[in-house]
mmCIF file with all atom_site columns, C-alpha atoms and ligand atoms in Angstrom:
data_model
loop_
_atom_site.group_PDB
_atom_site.id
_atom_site.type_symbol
_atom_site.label_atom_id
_atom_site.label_alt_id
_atom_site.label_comp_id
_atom_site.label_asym_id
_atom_site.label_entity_id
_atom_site.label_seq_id
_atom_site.pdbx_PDB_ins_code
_atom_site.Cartn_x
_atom_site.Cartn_y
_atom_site.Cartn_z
_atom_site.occupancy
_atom_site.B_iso_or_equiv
_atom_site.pdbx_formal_charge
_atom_site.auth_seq_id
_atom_site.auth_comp_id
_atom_site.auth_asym_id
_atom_site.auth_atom_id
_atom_site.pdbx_PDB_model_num
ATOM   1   C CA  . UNK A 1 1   ? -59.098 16.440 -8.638  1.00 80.00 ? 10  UNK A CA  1
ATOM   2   C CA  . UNK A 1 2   ? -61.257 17.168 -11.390 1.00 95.00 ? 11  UNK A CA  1
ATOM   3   C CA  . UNK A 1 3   ? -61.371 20.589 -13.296 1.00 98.00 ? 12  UNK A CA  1
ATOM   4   C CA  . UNK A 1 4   ? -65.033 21.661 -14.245 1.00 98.00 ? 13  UNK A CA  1
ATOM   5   C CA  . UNK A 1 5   ? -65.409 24.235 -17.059 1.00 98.00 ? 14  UNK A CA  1
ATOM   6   C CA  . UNK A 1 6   ? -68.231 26.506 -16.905 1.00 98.00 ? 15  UNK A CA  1
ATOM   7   C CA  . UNK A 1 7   ? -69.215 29.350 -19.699 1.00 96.00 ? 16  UNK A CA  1
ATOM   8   C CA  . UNK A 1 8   ? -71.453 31.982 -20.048 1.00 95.00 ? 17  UNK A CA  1
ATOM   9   C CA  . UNK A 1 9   ? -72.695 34.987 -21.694 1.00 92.00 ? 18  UNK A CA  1
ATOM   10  C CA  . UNK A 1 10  ? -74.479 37.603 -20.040 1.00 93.00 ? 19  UNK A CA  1
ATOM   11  C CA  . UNK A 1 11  ? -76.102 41.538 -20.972 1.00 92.00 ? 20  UNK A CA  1
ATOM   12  C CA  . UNK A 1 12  ? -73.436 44.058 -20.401 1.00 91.00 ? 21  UNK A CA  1
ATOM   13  C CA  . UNK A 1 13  ? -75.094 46.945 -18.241 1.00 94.00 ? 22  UNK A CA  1
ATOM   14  C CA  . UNK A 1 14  ? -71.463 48.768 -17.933 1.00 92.00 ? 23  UNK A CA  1
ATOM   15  C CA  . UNK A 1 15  ? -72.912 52.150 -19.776 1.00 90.00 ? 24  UNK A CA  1
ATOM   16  C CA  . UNK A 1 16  ? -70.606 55.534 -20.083 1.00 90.00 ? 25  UNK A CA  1
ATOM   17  C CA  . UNK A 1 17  ? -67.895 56.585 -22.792 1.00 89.00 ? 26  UNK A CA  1
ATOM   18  C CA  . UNK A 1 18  ? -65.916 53.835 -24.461 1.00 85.00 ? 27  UNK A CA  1
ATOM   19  C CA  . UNK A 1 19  ? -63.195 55.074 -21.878 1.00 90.00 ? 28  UNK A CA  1
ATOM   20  C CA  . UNK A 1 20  ? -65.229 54.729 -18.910 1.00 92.00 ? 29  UNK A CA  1
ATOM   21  C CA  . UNK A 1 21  ? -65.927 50.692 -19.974 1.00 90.00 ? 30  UNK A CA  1
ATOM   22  C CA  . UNK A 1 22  ? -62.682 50.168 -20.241 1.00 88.00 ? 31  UNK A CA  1
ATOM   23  C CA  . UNK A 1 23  ? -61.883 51.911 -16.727 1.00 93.00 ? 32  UNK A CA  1
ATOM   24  C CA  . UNK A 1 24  ? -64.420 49.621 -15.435 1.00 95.00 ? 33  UNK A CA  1
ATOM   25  C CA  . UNK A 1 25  ? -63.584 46.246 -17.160 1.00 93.00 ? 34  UNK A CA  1
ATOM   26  C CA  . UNK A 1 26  ? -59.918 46.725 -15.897 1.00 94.00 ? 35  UNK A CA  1
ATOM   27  C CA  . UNK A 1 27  ? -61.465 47.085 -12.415 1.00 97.00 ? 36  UNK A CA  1
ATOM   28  C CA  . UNK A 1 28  ? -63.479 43.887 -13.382 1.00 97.00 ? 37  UNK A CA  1
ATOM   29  C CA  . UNK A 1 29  ? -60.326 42.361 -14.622 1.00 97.00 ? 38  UNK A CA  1
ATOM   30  C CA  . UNK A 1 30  ? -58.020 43.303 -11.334 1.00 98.00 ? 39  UNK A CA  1
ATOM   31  C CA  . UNK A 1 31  ? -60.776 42.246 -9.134  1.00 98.00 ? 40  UNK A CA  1
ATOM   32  C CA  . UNK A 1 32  ? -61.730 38.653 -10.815 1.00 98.00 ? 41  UNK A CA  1
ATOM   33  C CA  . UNK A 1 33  ? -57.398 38.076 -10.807 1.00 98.00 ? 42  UNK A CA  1
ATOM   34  C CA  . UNK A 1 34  ? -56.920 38.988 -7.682  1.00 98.00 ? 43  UNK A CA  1
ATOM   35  C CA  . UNK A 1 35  ? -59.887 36.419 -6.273  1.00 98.00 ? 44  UNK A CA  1
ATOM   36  C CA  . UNK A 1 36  ? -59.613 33.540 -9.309  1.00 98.00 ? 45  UNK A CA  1
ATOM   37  C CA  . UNK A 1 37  ? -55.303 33.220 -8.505  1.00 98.00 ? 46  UNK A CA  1
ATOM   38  C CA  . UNK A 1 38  ? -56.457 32.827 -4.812  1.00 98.00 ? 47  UNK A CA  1
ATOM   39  C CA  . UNK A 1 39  ? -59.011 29.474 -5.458  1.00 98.00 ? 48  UNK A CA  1
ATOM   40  C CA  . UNK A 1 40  ? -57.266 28.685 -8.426  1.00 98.00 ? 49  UNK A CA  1
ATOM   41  C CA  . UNK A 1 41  ? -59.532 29.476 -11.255 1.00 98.00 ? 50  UNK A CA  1
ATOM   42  C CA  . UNK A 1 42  ? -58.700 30.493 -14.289 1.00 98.00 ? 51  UNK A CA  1
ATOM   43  C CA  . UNK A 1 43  ? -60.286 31.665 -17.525 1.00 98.00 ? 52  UNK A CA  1
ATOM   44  C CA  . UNK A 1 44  ? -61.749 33.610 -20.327 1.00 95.00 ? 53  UNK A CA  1
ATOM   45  C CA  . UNK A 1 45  ? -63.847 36.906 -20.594 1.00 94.00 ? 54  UNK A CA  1
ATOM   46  C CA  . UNK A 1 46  ? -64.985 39.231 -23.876 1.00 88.00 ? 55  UNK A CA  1
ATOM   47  C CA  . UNK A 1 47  ? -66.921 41.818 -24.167 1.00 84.00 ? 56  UNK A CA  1
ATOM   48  C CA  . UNK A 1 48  ? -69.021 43.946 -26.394 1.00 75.00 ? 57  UNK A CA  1
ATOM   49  C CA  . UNK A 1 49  ? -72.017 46.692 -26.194 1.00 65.00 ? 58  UNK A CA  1
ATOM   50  C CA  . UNK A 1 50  ? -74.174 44.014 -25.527 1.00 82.00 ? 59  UNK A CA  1
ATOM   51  C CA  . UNK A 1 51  ? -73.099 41.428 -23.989 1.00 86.00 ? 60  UNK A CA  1
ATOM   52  C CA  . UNK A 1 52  ? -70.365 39.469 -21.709 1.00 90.00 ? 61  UNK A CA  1
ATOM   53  C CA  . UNK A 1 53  ? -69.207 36.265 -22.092 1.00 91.00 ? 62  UNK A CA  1
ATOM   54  C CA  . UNK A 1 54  ? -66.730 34.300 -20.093 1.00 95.00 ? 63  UNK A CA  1
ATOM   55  C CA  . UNK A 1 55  ? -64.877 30.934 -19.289 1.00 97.00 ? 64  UNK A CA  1
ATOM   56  C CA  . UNK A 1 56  ? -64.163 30.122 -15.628 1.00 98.00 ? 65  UNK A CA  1
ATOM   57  C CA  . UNK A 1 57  ? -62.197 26.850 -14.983 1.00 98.00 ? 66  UNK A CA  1
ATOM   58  C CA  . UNK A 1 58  ? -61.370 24.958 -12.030 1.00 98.00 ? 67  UNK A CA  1
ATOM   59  C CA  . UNK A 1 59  ? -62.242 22.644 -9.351  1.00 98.00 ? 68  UNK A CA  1
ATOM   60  C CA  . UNK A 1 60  ? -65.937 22.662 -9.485  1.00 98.00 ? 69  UNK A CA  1
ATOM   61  C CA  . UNK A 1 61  ? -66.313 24.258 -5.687  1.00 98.00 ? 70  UNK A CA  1
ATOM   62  C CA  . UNK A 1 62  ? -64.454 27.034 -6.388  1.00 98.00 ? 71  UNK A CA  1
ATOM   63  C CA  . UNK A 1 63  ? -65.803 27.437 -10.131 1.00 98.00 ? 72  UNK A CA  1
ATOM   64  C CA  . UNK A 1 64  ? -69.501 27.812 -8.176  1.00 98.00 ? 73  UNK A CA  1
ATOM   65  C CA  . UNK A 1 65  ? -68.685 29.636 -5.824  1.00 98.00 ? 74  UNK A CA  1
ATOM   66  C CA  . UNK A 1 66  ? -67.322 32.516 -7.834  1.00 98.00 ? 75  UNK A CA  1
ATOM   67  C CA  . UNK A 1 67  ? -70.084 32.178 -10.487 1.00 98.00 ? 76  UNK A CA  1
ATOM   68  C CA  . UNK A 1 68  ? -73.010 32.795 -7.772  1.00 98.00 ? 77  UNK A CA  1
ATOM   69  C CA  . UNK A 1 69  ? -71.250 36.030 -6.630  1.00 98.00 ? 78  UNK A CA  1
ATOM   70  C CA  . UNK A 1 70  ? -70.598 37.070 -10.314 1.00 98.00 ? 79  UNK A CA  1
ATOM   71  C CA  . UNK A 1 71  ? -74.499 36.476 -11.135 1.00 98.00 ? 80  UNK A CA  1
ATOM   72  C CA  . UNK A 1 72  ? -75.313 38.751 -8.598  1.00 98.00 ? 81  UNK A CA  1
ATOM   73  C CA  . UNK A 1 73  ? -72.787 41.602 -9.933  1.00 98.00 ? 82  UNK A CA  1
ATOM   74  C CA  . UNK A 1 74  ? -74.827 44.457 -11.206 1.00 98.00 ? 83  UNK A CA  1
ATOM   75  C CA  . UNK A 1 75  ? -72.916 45.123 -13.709 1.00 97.00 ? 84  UNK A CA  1
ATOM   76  C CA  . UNK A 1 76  ? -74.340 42.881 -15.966 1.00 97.00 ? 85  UNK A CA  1
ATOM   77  C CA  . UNK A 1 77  ? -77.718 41.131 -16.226 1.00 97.00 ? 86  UNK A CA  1
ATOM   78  C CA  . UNK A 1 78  ? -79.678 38.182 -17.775 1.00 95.00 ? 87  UNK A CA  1
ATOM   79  C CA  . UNK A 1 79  ? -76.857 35.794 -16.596 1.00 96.00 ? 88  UNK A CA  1
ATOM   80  C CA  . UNK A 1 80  ? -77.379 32.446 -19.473 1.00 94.00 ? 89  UNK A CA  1
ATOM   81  C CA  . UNK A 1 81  ? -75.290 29.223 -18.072 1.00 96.00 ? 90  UNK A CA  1
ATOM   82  C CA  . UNK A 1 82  ? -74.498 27.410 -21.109 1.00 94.00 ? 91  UNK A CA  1
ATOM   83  C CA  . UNK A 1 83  ? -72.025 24.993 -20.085 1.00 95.00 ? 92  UNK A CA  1
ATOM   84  C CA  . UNK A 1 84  ? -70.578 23.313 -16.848 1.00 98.00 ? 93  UNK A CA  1
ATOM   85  C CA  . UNK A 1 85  ? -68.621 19.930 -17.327 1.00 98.00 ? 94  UNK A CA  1
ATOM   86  C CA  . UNK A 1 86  ? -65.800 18.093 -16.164 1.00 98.00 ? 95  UNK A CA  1
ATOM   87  C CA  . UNK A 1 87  ? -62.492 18.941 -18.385 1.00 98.00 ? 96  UNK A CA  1
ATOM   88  C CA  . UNK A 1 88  ? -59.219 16.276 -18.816 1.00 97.00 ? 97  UNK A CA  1
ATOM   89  C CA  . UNK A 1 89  ? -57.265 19.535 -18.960 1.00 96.00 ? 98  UNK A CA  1
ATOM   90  C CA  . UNK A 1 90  ? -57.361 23.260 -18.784 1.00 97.00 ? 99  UNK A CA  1
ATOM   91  C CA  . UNK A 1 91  ? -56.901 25.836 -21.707 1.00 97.00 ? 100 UNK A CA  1
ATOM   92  C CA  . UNK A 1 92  ? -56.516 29.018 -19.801 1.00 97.00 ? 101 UNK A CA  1
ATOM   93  C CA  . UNK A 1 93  ? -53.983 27.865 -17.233 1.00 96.00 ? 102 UNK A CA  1
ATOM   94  C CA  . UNK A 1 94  ? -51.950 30.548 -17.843 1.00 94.00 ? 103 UNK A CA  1
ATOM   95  C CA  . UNK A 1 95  ? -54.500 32.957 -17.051 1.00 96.00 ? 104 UNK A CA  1
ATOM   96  C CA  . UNK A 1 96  ? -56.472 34.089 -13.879 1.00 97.00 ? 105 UNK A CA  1
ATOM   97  C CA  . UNK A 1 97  ? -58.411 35.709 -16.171 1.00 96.00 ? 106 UNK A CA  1
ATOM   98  C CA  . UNK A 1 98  ? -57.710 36.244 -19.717 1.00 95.00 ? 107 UNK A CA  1
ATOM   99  C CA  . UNK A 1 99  ? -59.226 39.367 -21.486 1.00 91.00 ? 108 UNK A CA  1
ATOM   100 C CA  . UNK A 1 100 ? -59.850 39.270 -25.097 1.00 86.00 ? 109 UNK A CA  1
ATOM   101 C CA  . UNK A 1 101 ? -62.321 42.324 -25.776 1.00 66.00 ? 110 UNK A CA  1
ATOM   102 C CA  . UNK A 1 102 ? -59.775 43.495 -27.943 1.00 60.00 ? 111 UNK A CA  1
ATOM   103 C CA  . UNK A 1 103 ? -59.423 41.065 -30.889 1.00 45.00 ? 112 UNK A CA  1
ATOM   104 C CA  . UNK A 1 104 ? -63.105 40.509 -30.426 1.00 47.00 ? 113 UNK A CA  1
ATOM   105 C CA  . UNK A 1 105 ? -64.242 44.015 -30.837 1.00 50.00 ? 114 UNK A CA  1
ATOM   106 C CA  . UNK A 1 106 ? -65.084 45.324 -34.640 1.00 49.00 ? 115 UNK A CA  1
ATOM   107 C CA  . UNK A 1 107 ? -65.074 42.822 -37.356 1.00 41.00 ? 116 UNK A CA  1
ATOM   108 C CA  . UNK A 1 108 ? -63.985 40.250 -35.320 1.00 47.00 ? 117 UNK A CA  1
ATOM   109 C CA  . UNK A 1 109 ? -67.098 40.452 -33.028 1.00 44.00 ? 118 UNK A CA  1
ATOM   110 C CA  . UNK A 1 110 ? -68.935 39.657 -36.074 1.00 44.00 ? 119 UNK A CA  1
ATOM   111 C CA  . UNK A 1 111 ? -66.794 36.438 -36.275 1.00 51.00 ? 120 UNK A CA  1
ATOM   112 C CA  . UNK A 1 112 ? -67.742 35.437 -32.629 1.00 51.00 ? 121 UNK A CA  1
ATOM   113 C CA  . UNK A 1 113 ? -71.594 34.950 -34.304 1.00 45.00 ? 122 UNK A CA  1
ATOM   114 C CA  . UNK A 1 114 ? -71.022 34.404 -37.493 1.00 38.00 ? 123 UNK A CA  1
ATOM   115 C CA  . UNK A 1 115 ? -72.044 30.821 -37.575 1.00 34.00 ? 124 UNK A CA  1
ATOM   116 C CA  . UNK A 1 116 ? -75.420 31.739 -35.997 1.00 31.00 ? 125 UNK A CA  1
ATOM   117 C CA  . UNK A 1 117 ? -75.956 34.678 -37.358 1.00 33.00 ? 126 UNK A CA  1
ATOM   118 C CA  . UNK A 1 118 ? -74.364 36.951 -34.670 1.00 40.00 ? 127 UNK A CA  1
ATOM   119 C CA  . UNK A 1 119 ? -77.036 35.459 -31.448 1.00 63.00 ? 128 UNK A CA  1
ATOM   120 C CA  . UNK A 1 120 ? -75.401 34.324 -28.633 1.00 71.00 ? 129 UNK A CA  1
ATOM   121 C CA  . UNK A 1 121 ? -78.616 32.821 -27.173 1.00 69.00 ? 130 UNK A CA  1
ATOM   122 C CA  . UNK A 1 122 ? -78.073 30.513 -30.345 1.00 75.00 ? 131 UNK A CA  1
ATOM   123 C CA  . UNK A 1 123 ? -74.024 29.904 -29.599 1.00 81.00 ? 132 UNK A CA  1
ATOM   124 C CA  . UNK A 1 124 ? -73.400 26.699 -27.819 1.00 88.00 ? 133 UNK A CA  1
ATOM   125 C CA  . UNK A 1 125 ? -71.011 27.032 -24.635 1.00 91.00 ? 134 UNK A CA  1
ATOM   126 C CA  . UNK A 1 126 ? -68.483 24.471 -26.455 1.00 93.00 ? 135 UNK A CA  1
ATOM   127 C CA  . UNK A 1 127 ? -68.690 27.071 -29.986 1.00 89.00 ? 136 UNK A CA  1
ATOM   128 C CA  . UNK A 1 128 ? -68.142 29.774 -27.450 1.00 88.00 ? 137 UNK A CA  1
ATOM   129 C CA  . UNK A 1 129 ? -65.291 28.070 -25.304 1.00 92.00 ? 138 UNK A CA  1
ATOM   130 C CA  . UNK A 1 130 ? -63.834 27.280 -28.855 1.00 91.00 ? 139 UNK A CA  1
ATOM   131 C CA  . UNK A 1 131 ? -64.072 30.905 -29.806 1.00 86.00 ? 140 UNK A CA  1
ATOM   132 C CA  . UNK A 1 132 ? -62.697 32.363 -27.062 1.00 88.00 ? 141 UNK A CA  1
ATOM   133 C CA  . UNK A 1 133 ? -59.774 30.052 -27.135 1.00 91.00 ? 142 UNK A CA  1
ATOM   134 C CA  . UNK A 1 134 ? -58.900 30.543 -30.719 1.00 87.00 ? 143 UNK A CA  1
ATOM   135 C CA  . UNK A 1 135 ? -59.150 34.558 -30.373 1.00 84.00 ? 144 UNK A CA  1
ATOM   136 C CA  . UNK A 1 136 ? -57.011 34.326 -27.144 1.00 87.00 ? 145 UNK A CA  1
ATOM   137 C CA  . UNK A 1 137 ? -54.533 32.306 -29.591 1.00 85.00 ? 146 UNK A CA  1
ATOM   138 C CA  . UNK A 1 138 ? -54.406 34.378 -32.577 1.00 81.00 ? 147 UNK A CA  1
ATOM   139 C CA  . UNK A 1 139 ? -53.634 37.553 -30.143 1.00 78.00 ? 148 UNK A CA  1
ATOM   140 C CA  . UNK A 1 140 ? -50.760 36.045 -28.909 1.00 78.00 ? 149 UNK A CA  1
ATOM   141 C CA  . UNK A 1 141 ? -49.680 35.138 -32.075 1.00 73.00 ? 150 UNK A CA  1
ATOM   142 C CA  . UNK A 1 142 ? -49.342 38.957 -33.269 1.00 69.00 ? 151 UNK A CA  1
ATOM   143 C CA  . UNK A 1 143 ? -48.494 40.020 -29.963 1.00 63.00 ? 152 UNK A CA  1
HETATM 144 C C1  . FMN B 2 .   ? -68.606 40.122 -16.511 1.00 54.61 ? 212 FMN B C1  1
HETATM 145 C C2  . FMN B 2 .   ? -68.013 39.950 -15.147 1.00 54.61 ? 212 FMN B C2  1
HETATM 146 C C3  . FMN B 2 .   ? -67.069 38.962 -14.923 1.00 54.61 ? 212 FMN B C3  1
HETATM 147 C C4  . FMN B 2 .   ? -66.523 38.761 -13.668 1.00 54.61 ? 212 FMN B C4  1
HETATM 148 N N1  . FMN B 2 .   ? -65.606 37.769 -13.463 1.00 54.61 ? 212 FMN B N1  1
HETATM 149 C C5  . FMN B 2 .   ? -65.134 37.530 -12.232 1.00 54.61 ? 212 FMN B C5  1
HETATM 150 C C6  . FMN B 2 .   ? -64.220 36.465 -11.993 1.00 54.61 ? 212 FMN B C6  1
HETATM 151 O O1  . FMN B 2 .   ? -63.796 35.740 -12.885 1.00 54.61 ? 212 FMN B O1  1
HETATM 152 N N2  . FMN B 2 .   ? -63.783 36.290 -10.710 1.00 54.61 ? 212 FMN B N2  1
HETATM 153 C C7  . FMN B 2 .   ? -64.190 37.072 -9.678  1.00 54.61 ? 212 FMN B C7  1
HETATM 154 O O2  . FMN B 2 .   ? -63.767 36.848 -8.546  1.00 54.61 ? 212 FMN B O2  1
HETATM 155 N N3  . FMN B 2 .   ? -65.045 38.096 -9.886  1.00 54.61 ? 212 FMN B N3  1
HETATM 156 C C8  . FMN B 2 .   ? -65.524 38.347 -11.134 1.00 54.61 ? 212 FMN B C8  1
HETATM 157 N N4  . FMN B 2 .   ? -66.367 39.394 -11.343 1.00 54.61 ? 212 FMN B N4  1
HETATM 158 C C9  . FMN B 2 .   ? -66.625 40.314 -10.229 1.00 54.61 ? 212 FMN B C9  1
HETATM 159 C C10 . FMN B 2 .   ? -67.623 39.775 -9.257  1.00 54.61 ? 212 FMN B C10 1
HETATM 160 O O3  . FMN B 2 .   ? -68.919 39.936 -9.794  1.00 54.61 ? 212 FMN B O3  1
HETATM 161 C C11 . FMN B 2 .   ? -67.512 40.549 -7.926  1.00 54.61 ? 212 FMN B C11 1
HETATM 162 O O4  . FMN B 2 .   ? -67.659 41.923 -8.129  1.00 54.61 ? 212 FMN B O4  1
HETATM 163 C C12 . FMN B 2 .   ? -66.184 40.324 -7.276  1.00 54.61 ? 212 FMN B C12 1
HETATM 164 O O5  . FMN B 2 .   ? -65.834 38.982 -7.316  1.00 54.61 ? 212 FMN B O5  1
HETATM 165 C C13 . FMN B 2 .   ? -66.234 40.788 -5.830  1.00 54.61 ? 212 FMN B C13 1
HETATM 166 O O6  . FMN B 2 .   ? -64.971 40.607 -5.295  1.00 54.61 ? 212 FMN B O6  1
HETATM 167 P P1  . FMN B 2 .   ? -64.625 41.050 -3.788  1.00 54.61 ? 212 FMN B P1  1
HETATM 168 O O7  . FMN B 2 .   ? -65.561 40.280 -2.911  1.00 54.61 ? 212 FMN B O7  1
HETATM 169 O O8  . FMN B 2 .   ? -63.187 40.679 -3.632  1.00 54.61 ? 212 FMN B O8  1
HETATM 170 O O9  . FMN B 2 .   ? -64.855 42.548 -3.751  1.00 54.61 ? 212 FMN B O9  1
HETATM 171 C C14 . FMN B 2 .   ? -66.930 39.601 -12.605 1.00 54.61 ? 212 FMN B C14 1
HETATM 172 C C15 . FMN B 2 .   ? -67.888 40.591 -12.824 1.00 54.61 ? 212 FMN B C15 1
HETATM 173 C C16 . FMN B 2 .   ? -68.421 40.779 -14.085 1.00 54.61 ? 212 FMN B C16 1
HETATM 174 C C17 . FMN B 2 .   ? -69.439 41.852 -14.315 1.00 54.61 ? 212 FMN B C17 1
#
């Protein structure tokens, strides 16, 4: 069966101490494993004070499914699909959900828009797919 790969970014509406984000993106985290190992998705998500953005992969039922209920989660708004296509193979399949807020936060967040001058709205879902794949890979490299 075919794997579809969908990305997006999103506005981050998680507001409270840097501690109380993190609290909540681990609940985020727990949650989205928990449900993505049970359909078989797997995938990407960064964050930042602004925004979200995240790679779900999977069969393309399953990949839908979870992205209408995470559009409707309040925890984030202004929900931009930038990318939904059939994939010959997975990159995350490793991960239920892969988190990599940490390499992206600081200077590297810079990185994640430096080719277009730090707007996502101006990222294309392949740059950001790339992005997130290459982050996810130099973390493991130092880990
Ligand atoms: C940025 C963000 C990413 C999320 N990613 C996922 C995900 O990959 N999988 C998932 O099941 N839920 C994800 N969620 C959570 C869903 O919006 C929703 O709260 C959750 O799926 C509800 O699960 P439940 O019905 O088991 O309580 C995400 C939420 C946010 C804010």
């Amino acid at each position: 069966m075919t794997d579809y790969r969908l990305v997006y970014y999103s506005a981050n509406r998680l507001n409270g101490t840097a501690e109380q984000k993190e609290a909540d993106i681990d609940t985020i985290l727990a949650r989205s494993r928990r449900n993505n190992d049970s359909v078989g998705v797997t995938g990407a998500l960064t964050f930042s004070d602004g925004y979200f953005a995240q790679v779900l992969e999977g069969p393309q039922g399953a990949v839908e499914v979870t992205f209408e209920r995470i559009q409707q989660d309040g925890r984030h708004s202004d929900v931009h699909l930038l990318e939904f296509v059939p994939i010959a193979d997975r990159t995350f399949s490793n991960w239920s959900m892969a988190y990599v807020g940490k390499a992206v936060e600081g200077s590297k967040l810079a990185g994640l828009g430096a080719t277009t001058g730090f707007d996502p709205a101006k990222i294309s879902g392949q740059q950001l797919f790339e992005r997130l794949r290459d982050l996810l890979l130099a973390e493991q490299a130092v880990a």
